[in-house]
mmCIF file of C-alpha atoms in Angstrom:
data_model
loop_
_atom_site.group_PDB
_atom_site.id
_atom_site.type_symbol
_atom_site.label_atom_id
_atom_site.label_comp_id
_atom_site.label_asym_id
_atom_site.label_seq_id
_atom_site.Cartn_x
_atom_site.Cartn_y
_atom_site.Cartn_z
ATOM 1 C CA MET B 290 67.946 82.566 21.685
ATOM 2 C CA ALA B 291 66.378 85.315 23.679
ATOM 3 C CA ALA B 292 66.369 87.437 20.549
ATOM 4 C CA ALA B 293 64.538 84.708 18.617
ATOM 5 C CA ARG B 294 61.862 84.368 21.272
ATOM 6 C CA GLY B 295 61.356 88.112 21.220
ATOM 7 C CA LEU B 296 61.057 88.130 17.455
ATOM 8 C CA GLY B 297 58.433 85.364 17.591
ATOM 9 C CA SER B 298 56.383 87.334 20.053
ATOM 10 C CA LEU B 299 56.608 90.351 17.833
ATOM 11 C CA LEU B 300 55.455 88.428 14.779
ATOM 12 C CA ARG B 301 52.463 86.902 16.689
ATOM 13 C CA ALA B 302 51.427 90.350 17.779
ATOM 14 C CA ALA B 303 51.693 91.673 14.219
ATOM 15 C CA GLY B 304 49.573 88.793 12.760
ATOM 16 C CA THR B 305 52.018 87.830 10.042
ATOM 17 C CA GLY B 306 52.034 84.463 8.190
ATOM 18 C CA PRO B 307 53.580 81.230 9.366
ATOM 19 C CA VAL B 308 57.171 81.212 10.390
ATOM 20 C CA SER B 309 59.257 78.135 9.699
ATOM 21 C CA GLY B 310 62.884 77.243 9.842
ATOM 22 C CA ALA B 311 63.088 77.683 6.091
ATOM 23 C CA ALA B 312 62.345 81.396 6.442
ATOM 24 C CA TRP B 313 65.394 81.850 8.683
ATOM 25 C CA PRO B 314 68.430 80.365 7.061
ATOM 26 C CA GLY B 315 70.617 78.485 9.431
ATOM 27 C CA TRP B 316 68.165 78.460 12.324
ATOM 28 C CA GLY B 317 66.119 75.243 11.796
ATOM 29 C CA ARG B 318 62.623 74.850 13.259
ATOM 30 C CA VAL B 319 61.875 77.420 15.903
ATOM 31 C CA PRO B 320 60.652 75.747 19.086
ATOM 32 C CA GLY B 321 57.235 76.920 20.333
ATOM 33 C CA LEU B 322 56.117 78.151 16.915
ATOM 34 C CA ASN B 323 54.218 74.970 15.777
ATOM 35 C CA GLU B 324 50.929 76.774 15.948
ATOM 36 C CA LEU B 325 52.228 79.389 13.553
ATOM 37 C CA SER B 326 52.944 76.727 10.880
ATOM 38 C CA ARG B 327 49.142 76.107 10.242
ATOM 39 C CA PRO B 328 47.536 78.163 7.431
ATOM 40 C CA LEU B 329 44.913 80.670 8.426
ATOM 41 C CA ALA B 330 41.313 79.927 7.370
ATOM 42 C CA SER B 331 40.106 81.995 4.476
ATOM 43 C CA PRO B 332 36.803 83.874 4.650
ATOM 44 C CA GLN B 333 35.300 81.681 1.879
ATOM 45 C CA ALA B 334 35.886 78.381 3.775
ATOM 46 C CA PRO B 335 32.658 78.419 5.839
ATOM 47 C CA ALA B 336 30.529 79.056 2.740
ATOM 48 C CA ARG B 337 32.119 76.173 0.833
ATOM 49 C CA ALA B 338 31.613 73.839 3.796
ATOM 50 C CA VAL B 339 27.929 74.778 3.978
ATOM 51 C CA ARG B 340 27.482 74.142 0.262
ATOM 52 C CA ARG B 341 29.176 70.764 0.515
ATOM 53 C CA SER B 342 27.018 69.818 3.509
ATOM 54 C CA ALA B 343 23.856 70.842 1.665
ATOM 55 C CA LEU B 344 24.791 68.638 -1.292
ATOM 56 C CA GLY B 345 25.440 65.694 1.027
ATOM 57 C CA VAL B 346 29.018 65.453 -0.155
ATOM 58 C CA ILE B 347 31.981 65.527 2.113
ATOM 59 C CA SER B 348 35.358 65.736 0.480
ATOM 60 C CA ARG B 349 37.793 63.574 2.275
ATOM 61 C CA PRO B 350 40.931 62.014 0.912
ATOM 62 C CA GLY B 351 40.382 58.315 -0.024
ATOM 63 C CA LEU B 352 36.538 58.464 0.071
ATOM 64 C CA VAL B 353 34.383 57.938 -3.061
ATOM 65 C CA TRP B 354 30.747 59.094 -3.145
ATOM 66 C CA ARG B 355 28.179 56.422 -3.933
ATOM 67 C CA PRO B 356 24.362 56.784 -4.311
ATOM 68 C CA SER B 357 22.137 55.416 -1.512
ATOM 69 C CA ARG B 358 20.417 51.987 -1.970
ATOM 70 C CA CYS B 359 17.550 52.595 0.502
ATOM 71 C CA GLY B 360 15.028 53.374 -2.234
ATOM 72 C CA SER B 361 15.954 50.291 -4.296
ATOM 73 C CA SER B 362 15.652 47.946 -1.277
ATOM 74 C CA SER B 363 12.206 49.326 -0.422
ATOM 75 C CA ALA B 364 10.978 48.756 -3.976
ATOM 76 C CA GLU B 365 12.261 45.158 -3.992
ATOM 77 C CA ALA B 366 10.585 44.436 -0.635
ATOM 78 C CA THR B 367 7.284 45.876 -1.904
ATOM 79 C CA ALA B 368 7.428 43.747 -5.068
ATOM 80 C CA THR B 369 8.183 40.578 -3.082
ATOM 81 C CA LYS B 370 5.282 41.232 -0.709
ATOM 82 C CA THR B 371 2.930 41.783 -3.656
ATOM 83 C CA GLU B 372 3.969 38.454 -5.194
ATOM 84 C CA ASP B 373 3.451 36.630 -1.887
ATOM 85 C CA ASP B 374 -0.018 38.150 -1.439
ATOM 86 C CA SER B 375 -0.985 37.165 -4.978
ATOM 87 C CA PHE B 376 0.143 33.552 -4.451
ATOM 88 C CA LEU B 377 -1.702 33.314 -1.130
ATOM 89 C CA GLN B 378 -4.847 34.748 -2.691
ATOM 90 C CA TRP B 379 -5.077 32.131 -5.438
ATOM 91 C CA PHE B 380 -3.904 29.302 -3.206
ATOM 92 C CA LEU B 381 -6.659 29.953 -0.660
ATOM 93 C CA LEU B 382 -9.218 30.040 -3.474
ATOM 94 C CA LEU B 383 -8.585 26.294 -3.893
ATOM 95 C CA ILE B 384 -10.477 25.607 -0.644
ATOM 96 C CA PRO B 385 -13.951 26.771 -1.789
ATOM 97 C CA VAL B 386 -13.366 25.392 -5.288
ATOM 98 C CA THR B 387 -12.459 21.944 -3.925
ATOM 99 C CA ALA B 388 -15.402 21.964 -1.499
ATOM 100 C CA PHE B 389 -17.770 22.824 -4.351
ATOM 101 C CA GLY B 390 -16.366 19.969 -6.444
ATOM 102 C CA LEU B 391 -16.798 17.456 -3.616
ATOM 103 C CA GLY B 392 -20.368 18.649 -2.995
ATOM 104 C CA THR B 393 -21.210 18.189 -6.684
ATOM 105 C CA TRP B 394 -19.646 14.723 -6.628
ATOM 106 C CA GLN B 395 -21.836 13.793 -3.649
ATOM 107 C CA VAL B 396 -24.920 14.925 -5.596
ATOM 108 C CA GLN B 397 -24.051 12.384 -8.287
ATOM 109 C CA ARG B 398 -23.336 9.728 -5.671
ATOM 110 C CA ARG B 399 -26.744 10.320 -4.074
ATOM 111 C CA LYS B 400 -28.506 9.856 -7.411
ATOM 112 C CA TRP B 401 -26.636 6.593 -7.927
ATOM 113 C CA LYS B 402 -27.443 5.377 -4.397
ATOM 114 C CA LEU B 403 -31.158 6.202 -4.693
ATOM 115 C CA GLN B 404 -31.332 4.277 -7.944
ATOM 116 C CA LEU B 405 -29.542 1.319 -6.349
ATOM 117 C CA ILE B 406 -31.933 1.340 -3.370
ATOM 118 C CA ALA B 407 -34.935 1.430 -5.694
ATOM 119 C CA GLU B 408 -33.601 -1.558 -7.656
ATOM 120 C CA LEU B 409 -32.902 -3.451 -4.442
ATOM 121 C CA GLU B 410 -36.399 -2.829 -3.071
ATOM 122 C CA SER B 411 -37.999 -3.956 -6.322
ATOM 123 C CA ARG B 412 -35.863 -7.115 -6.287
ATOM 124 C CA VAL B 413 -36.702 -7.962 -2.668
ATOM 125 C CA MET B 414 -40.433 -7.481 -3.236
ATOM 126 C CA ALA B 415 -40.509 -9.558 -6.426
ATOM 127 C CA GLU B 416 -42.304 -12.878 -6.636
ATOM 128 C CA PRO B 417 -40.141 -15.933 -5.832
ATOM 129 C CA ILE B 418 -38.711 -17.814 -8.784
ATOM 130 C CA PRO B 419 -37.429 -21.405 -8.883
ATOM 131 C CA LEU B 420 -33.792 -21.713 -7.929
ATOM 132 C CA PRO B 421 -31.743 -21.705 -11.176
ATOM 133 C CA ALA B 422 -29.925 -24.917 -11.976
ATOM 134 C CA ASP B 423 -26.846 -22.988 -13.147
ATOM 135 C CA PRO B 424 -24.972 -21.415 -10.210
ATOM 136 C CA MET B 425 -23.508 -18.766 -12.558
ATOM 137 C CA GLU B 426 -26.967 -17.230 -12.917
ATOM 138 C CA LEU B 427 -27.054 -16.490 -9.182
ATOM 139 C CA LYS B 428 -24.390 -13.777 -9.495
ATOM 140 C CA ASN B 429 -27.034 -11.351 -10.746
ATOM 141 C CA LEU B 430 -29.786 -12.548 -8.392
ATOM 142 C CA GLU B 431 -28.584 -11.493 -4.947
ATOM 143 C CA TYR B 432 -31.546 -10.558 -2.687
ATOM 144 C CA ARG B 433 -33.906 -12.121 -5.213
ATOM 145 C CA PRO B 434 -36.442 -14.514 -3.579
ATOM 146 C CA VAL B 435 -36.240 -18.105 -4.811
ATOM 147 C CA LYS B 436 -38.220 -21.221 -3.884
ATOM 148 C CA VAL B 437 -36.892 -24.715 -3.315
ATOM 149 C CA ARG B 438 -38.192 -28.069 -2.115
ATOM 150 C CA GLY B 439 -36.166 -30.691 -0.232
ATOM 151 C CA HIS B 440 -34.972 -31.756 3.207
ATOM 152 C CA PHE B 441 -32.383 -30.646 5.776
ATOM 153 C CA ASP B 442 -29.257 -32.449 6.940
ATOM 154 C CA HIS B 443 -29.128 -31.308 10.588
ATOM 155 C CA SER B 444 -25.944 -33.296 11.311
ATOM 156 C CA LYS B 445 -23.810 -30.720 9.460
ATOM 157 C CA GLU B 446 -25.042 -27.449 10.923
ATOM 158 C CA LEU B 447 -22.765 -24.416 10.755
ATOM 159 C CA TYR B 448 -22.962 -21.400 13.090
ATOM 160 C CA MET B 449 -22.385 -17.789 12.064
ATOM 161 C CA MET B 450 -21.669 -15.873 15.251
ATOM 162 C CA PRO B 451 -21.947 -13.588 17.055
ATOM 163 C CA ARG B 452 -25.224 -12.321 15.600
ATOM 164 C CA THR B 453 -28.283 -10.467 16.897
ATOM 165 C CA LEU B 454 -31.928 -10.885 15.953
ATOM 166 C CA VAL B 455 -33.060 -8.687 13.072
ATOM 167 C CA ASP B 456 -35.993 -6.812 14.608
ATOM 168 C CA PRO B 457 -36.885 -3.544 12.817
ATOM 169 C CA ALA B 458 -39.274 -2.428 15.579
ATOM 170 C CA ARG B 459 -36.653 -2.809 18.311
ATOM 171 C CA GLU B 460 -33.958 -1.188 16.185
ATOM 172 C CA ALA B 461 -36.217 1.818 15.606
ATOM 173 C CA ARG B 462 -36.777 2.189 19.357
ATOM 174 C CA GLU B 463 -33.066 1.982 20.119
ATOM 175 C CA ALA B 464 -31.955 4.300 17.347
ATOM 176 C CA GLY B 465 -29.384 6.779 18.661
ATOM 177 C CA ARG B 466 -28.542 4.810 21.784
ATOM 178 C CA LEU B 467 -24.959 3.943 22.611
ATOM 179 C CA SER B 468 -25.868 0.448 23.793
ATOM 180 C CA SER B 469 -28.388 -2.151 22.729
ATOM 181 C CA ALA B 470 -30.389 -4.657 24.711
ATOM 182 C CA ALA B 471 -30.402 -7.180 21.870
ATOM 183 C CA GLU B 472 -29.490 -10.726 22.855
ATOM 184 C CA SER B 473 -26.448 -12.244 21.204
ATOM 185 C CA GLY B 474 -26.668 -15.566 19.426
ATOM 186 C CA ALA B 475 -25.958 -17.260 16.095
ATOM 187 C CA TYR B 476 -27.376 -17.976 12.675
ATOM 188 C CA VAL B 477 -27.921 -21.658 11.995
ATOM 189 C CA VAL B 478 -26.742 -22.644 8.496
ATOM 190 C CA THR B 479 -27.922 -26.093 7.453
ATOM 191 C CA PRO B 480 -27.274 -28.112 4.268
ATOM 192 C CA PHE B 481 -30.497 -28.543 2.268
ATOM 193 C CA HIS B 482 -30.863 -31.163 -0.469
ATOM 194 C CA CYS B 483 -33.040 -29.870 -3.303
ATOM 195 C CA THR B 484 -35.133 -32.761 -4.623
ATOM 196 C CA ALA B 485 -35.917 -31.319 -8.058
ATOM 197 C CA LEU B 486 -32.381 -30.118 -8.827
ATOM 198 C CA GLY B 487 -30.530 -32.956 -7.183
ATOM 199 C CA VAL B 488 -28.044 -30.628 -5.499
ATOM 200 C CA THR B 489 -27.340 -29.658 -1.905
ATOM 201 C CA ILE B 490 -27.288 -25.981 -1.001
ATOM 202 C CA LEU B 491 -26.756 -24.025 2.221
ATOM 203 C CA VAL B 492 -29.748 -22.452 3.984
ATOM 204 C CA ASN B 493 -29.565 -19.870 6.759
ATOM 205 C CA ARG B 494 -32.518 -21.053 8.829
ATOM 206 C CA GLY B 495 -32.345 -18.004 11.104
ATOM 207 C CA PHE B 496 -31.411 -16.775 14.566
ATOM 208 C CA VAL B 497 -31.101 -18.709 17.818
ATOM 209 C CA PRO B 498 -29.926 -17.238 21.170
ATOM 210 C CA ARG B 499 -26.582 -18.332 22.499
ATOM 211 C CA LYS B 500 -28.153 -20.773 24.953
ATOM 212 C CA LYS B 501 -29.937 -22.493 22.057
ATOM 213 C CA VAL B 502 -26.956 -22.935 19.748
ATOM 214 C CA ASN B 503 -26.592 -26.569 20.763
ATOM 215 C CA PRO B 504 -29.114 -28.530 18.646
ATOM 216 C CA ASP B 505 -29.911 -30.787 21.605
ATOM 217 C CA THR B 506 -31.645 -27.804 23.277
ATOM 218 C CA ARG B 507 -34.062 -27.313 20.337
ATOM 219 C CA ARG B 508 -35.054 -30.779 19.180
ATOM 220 C CA LYS B 509 -38.573 -29.671 18.346
ATOM 221 C CA GLY B 510 -37.237 -27.215 15.813
ATOM 222 C CA GLN B 511 -35.251 -29.807 13.823
ATOM 223 C CA VAL B 512 -37.616 -30.227 10.888
ATOM 224 C CA GLU B 513 -37.711 -33.672 9.266
ATOM 225 C CA GLY B 514 -38.980 -34.689 5.862
ATOM 226 C CA GLU B 515 -39.469 -32.609 2.743
ATOM 227 C CA VAL B 516 -40.439 -28.977 3.108
ATOM 228 C CA ASP B 517 -40.996 -26.035 0.787
ATOM 229 C CA LEU B 518 -38.792 -23.016 1.430
ATOM 230 C CA VAL B 519 -38.592 -19.472 0.153
ATOM 231 C CA GLY B 520 -35.402 -17.549 0.685
ATOM 232 C CA MET B 521 -33.208 -14.764 -0.670
ATOM 233 C CA VAL B 522 -30.089 -15.511 -2.627
ATOM 234 C CA ARG B 523 -26.914 -14.383 -0.891
ATOM 235 C CA LEU B 524 -23.422 -14.334 -2.354
ATOM 236 C CA SER B 525 -20.054 -14.949 -0.757
ATOM 237 C CA GLU B 526 -18.460 -12.051 1.107
ATOM 238 C CA THR B 527 -14.922 -11.053 1.919
ATOM 239 C CA ARG B 528 -13.683 -10.430 5.425
ATOM 240 C CA LYS B 529 -14.104 -6.813 6.490
ATOM 241 C CA PRO B 530 -11.526 -4.933 8.565
ATOM 242 C CA PHE B 531 -11.503 -5.860 12.272
ATOM 243 C CA VAL B 532 -13.669 -8.957 11.580
ATOM 244 C CA PRO B 533 -12.012 -12.116 12.954
ATOM 245 C CA GLU B 534 -11.027 -14.950 10.688
ATOM 246 C CA ASN B 535 -13.411 -17.872 10.352
ATOM 247 C CA ASN B 536 -12.615 -20.844 12.575
ATOM 248 C CA PRO B 537 -13.910 -24.025 10.892
ATOM 249 C CA ALA B 538 -12.306 -26.199 13.576
ATOM 250 C CA ARG B 539 -14.589 -24.660 16.233
ATOM 251 C CA ASN B 540 -17.449 -24.218 13.759
ATOM 252 C CA HIS B 541 -17.417 -20.433 14.240
ATOM 253 C CA TRP B 542 -18.068 -18.449 11.081
ATOM 254 C CA HIS B 543 -17.839 -14.673 11.184
ATOM 255 C CA TYR B 544 -18.592 -14.014 7.508
ATOM 256 C CA ARG B 545 -19.952 -15.954 4.522
ATOM 257 C CA ASP B 546 -17.118 -17.847 2.865
ATOM 258 C CA LEU B 547 -19.223 -20.043 0.582
ATOM 259 C CA GLU B 548 -16.318 -22.016 -0.847
ATOM 260 C CA ALA B 549 -15.031 -23.031 2.589
ATOM 261 C CA MET B 550 -18.538 -23.785 3.888
ATOM 262 C CA ALA B 551 -19.310 -25.882 0.826
ATOM 263 C CA ARG B 552 -16.110 -27.926 1.173
ATOM 264 C CA LEU B 553 -16.813 -28.647 4.832
ATOM 265 C CA THR B 554 -20.410 -29.791 4.290
ATOM 266 C CA GLY B 555 -20.165 -31.313 0.805
ATOM 267 C CA ALA B 556 -22.701 -28.814 -0.574
ATOM 268 C CA GLU B 557 -22.599 -26.469 -3.541
ATOM 269 C CA PRO B 558 -21.477 -22.857 -2.912
ATOM 270 C CA ILE B 559 -25.106 -21.691 -3.076
ATOM 271 C CA PHE B 560 -26.571 -19.837 -0.109
ATOM 272 C CA ILE B 561 -30.068 -18.541 0.682
ATOM 273 C CA ASP B 562 -31.600 -16.818 3.734
ATOM 274 C CA ALA B 563 -34.898 -18.527 4.643
ATOM 275 C CA ASP B 564 -37.789 -16.076 5.056
ATOM 276 C CA PHE B 565 -39.768 -15.518 8.260
ATOM 277 C CA LYS B 566 -42.466 -18.020 7.198
ATOM 278 C CA SER B 567 -39.953 -20.841 7.623
ATOM 279 C CA THR B 568 -39.924 -20.307 11.415
ATOM 280 C CA VAL B 569 -41.158 -23.270 13.453
ATOM 281 C CA PRO B 570 -41.781 -23.443 17.219
ATOM 282 C CA GLY B 571 -38.541 -24.134 19.055
ATOM 283 C CA GLY B 572 -36.455 -23.596 15.953
ATOM 284 C CA PRO B 573 -34.465 -20.764 14.457
ATOM 285 C CA ILE B 574 -36.275 -17.518 13.678
ATOM 286 C CA GLY B 575 -36.207 -16.932 9.912
ATOM 287 C CA GLY B 576 -36.244 -13.695 7.991
ATOM 288 C CA GLN B 577 -32.778 -12.601 9.055
ATOM 289 C CA THR B 578 -31.853 -10.875 5.821
ATOM 290 C CA ARG B 579 -30.805 -7.334 6.584
ATOM 291 C CA VAL B 580 -31.630 -5.345 3.496
ATOM 292 C CA ALA B 581 -30.260 -1.852 4.034
ATOM 293 C CA LEU B 582 -27.992 0.476 2.134
ATOM 294 C CA ARG B 583 -26.478 3.487 3.837
ATOM 295 C CA ASN B 584 -27.521 6.727 2.224
ATOM 296 C CA GLU B 585 -25.817 9.625 4.000
ATOM 297 C CA HIS B 586 -24.968 11.562 0.853
ATOM 298 C CA LEU B 587 -27.416 14.379 1.649
ATOM 299 C CA GLN B 588 -25.454 15.141 4.833
ATOM 300 C CA TYR B 589 -22.224 15.186 2.845
ATOM 301 C CA ILE B 590 -23.788 17.521 0.258
ATOM 302 C CA ILE B 591 -24.851 19.990 2.954
ATOM 303 C CA THR B 592 -21.431 19.792 4.605
ATOM 304 C CA TRP B 593 -19.372 20.400 1.452
ATOM 305 C CA TYR B 594 -21.600 23.118 0.017
ATOM 306 C CA GLY B 595 -21.747 24.826 3.419
ATOM 307 C CA LEU B 596 -17.954 24.784 3.631
ATOM 308 C CA CYS B 597 -17.761 26.182 0.101
ATOM 309 C CA ALA B 598 -20.119 29.055 0.969
ATOM 310 C CA ALA B 599 -18.301 29.923 4.217
ATOM 311 C CA THR B 600 -14.806 29.895 2.733
ATOM 312 C CA SER B 601 -15.950 31.808 -0.356
ATOM 313 C CA TYR B 602 -17.350 34.564 1.857
ATOM 314 C CA LEU B 603 -14.125 34.780 3.875
ATOM 315 C CA TRP B 604 -12.025 34.854 0.696
ATOM 316 C CA PHE B 605 -14.151 37.667 -0.743
ATOM 317 C CA LYS B 606 -13.888 39.712 2.448
ATOM 318 C CA LYS B 607 -10.139 39.204 2.606
ATOM 319 C CA PHE B 608 -9.102 39.875 -0.983
ATOM 320 C CA LEU B 609 -11.874 41.632 -2.919
ATOM 321 C CA SER B 610 -13.784 43.882 -0.536
ATOM 322 C CA ARG B 611 -10.822 45.644 1.114
ATOM 323 C CA THR B 612 -10.166 49.333 0.380
ATOM 324 C CA PRO B 613 -7.717 49.858 -2.526
ATOM 325 C CA GLY B 614 -4.298 51.014 -1.418
ATOM 326 C CA VAL B 615 -4.783 49.797 2.148
#
């Protein structure tokens, strides 16, 4: 064994190749010579390693080289972002287009409303005509002045309440205020028998304050005998939202239900508002027809076209005026 160790030292000093048990028959593996079993690196090994590193390839057992997917993922992300921007661009364009359409629609609505107001004013200012004998003709005569002759039946008065006095001068003074100083009261609706036609109709005689609703407090205003009246034809109306139901049992009427009023009084479902000339001392104040149509279409036109202009400018700045490639 001492001879073997000496031989190993001699071989290490001489720089010979690896020594294994196979080179020495009958010896087996020589202890302490494991390091000598590794092959020496050749001079070309560093150069090959550098070339493999430069090519990005590392040869290892069991590993397969595959191309990188970084470039493909970036391209897909860019394409997706472009599609999203294109969708957003055309979707946001709907805002100015819709606003322009609504503004144009309001222009047409304003023309229609102005024509309707002109027709209404001409009808209100027309000369009174005799009340038609056929109630079906009244459907096209609302707000048209008619004249009748007959007498009242004060025992069957109806009360439309709460109501306020129609006073254009006061309403002009209080325009824009949150509260009004107008006194609350009722309209007195009285059956009126038309002598020439032989029918009984309903006449809104006008406004009385709440303290004068009871007919006993206004005896002087209860006209007797035949009288001539001029009034405007009014049609039945449906209950509007938030308006209470009529209460015939308490004789409180919140809207004109001509069929129900006619059944209760035995009159025909024909209704007129007496004009201001029908007013008598101590009695209801006539002329309580409120002839007004809301015409706010000009404000809507300005609003919609203004919104169209503002959103169109923002859309242009966002999508069309930006620097290409940015």
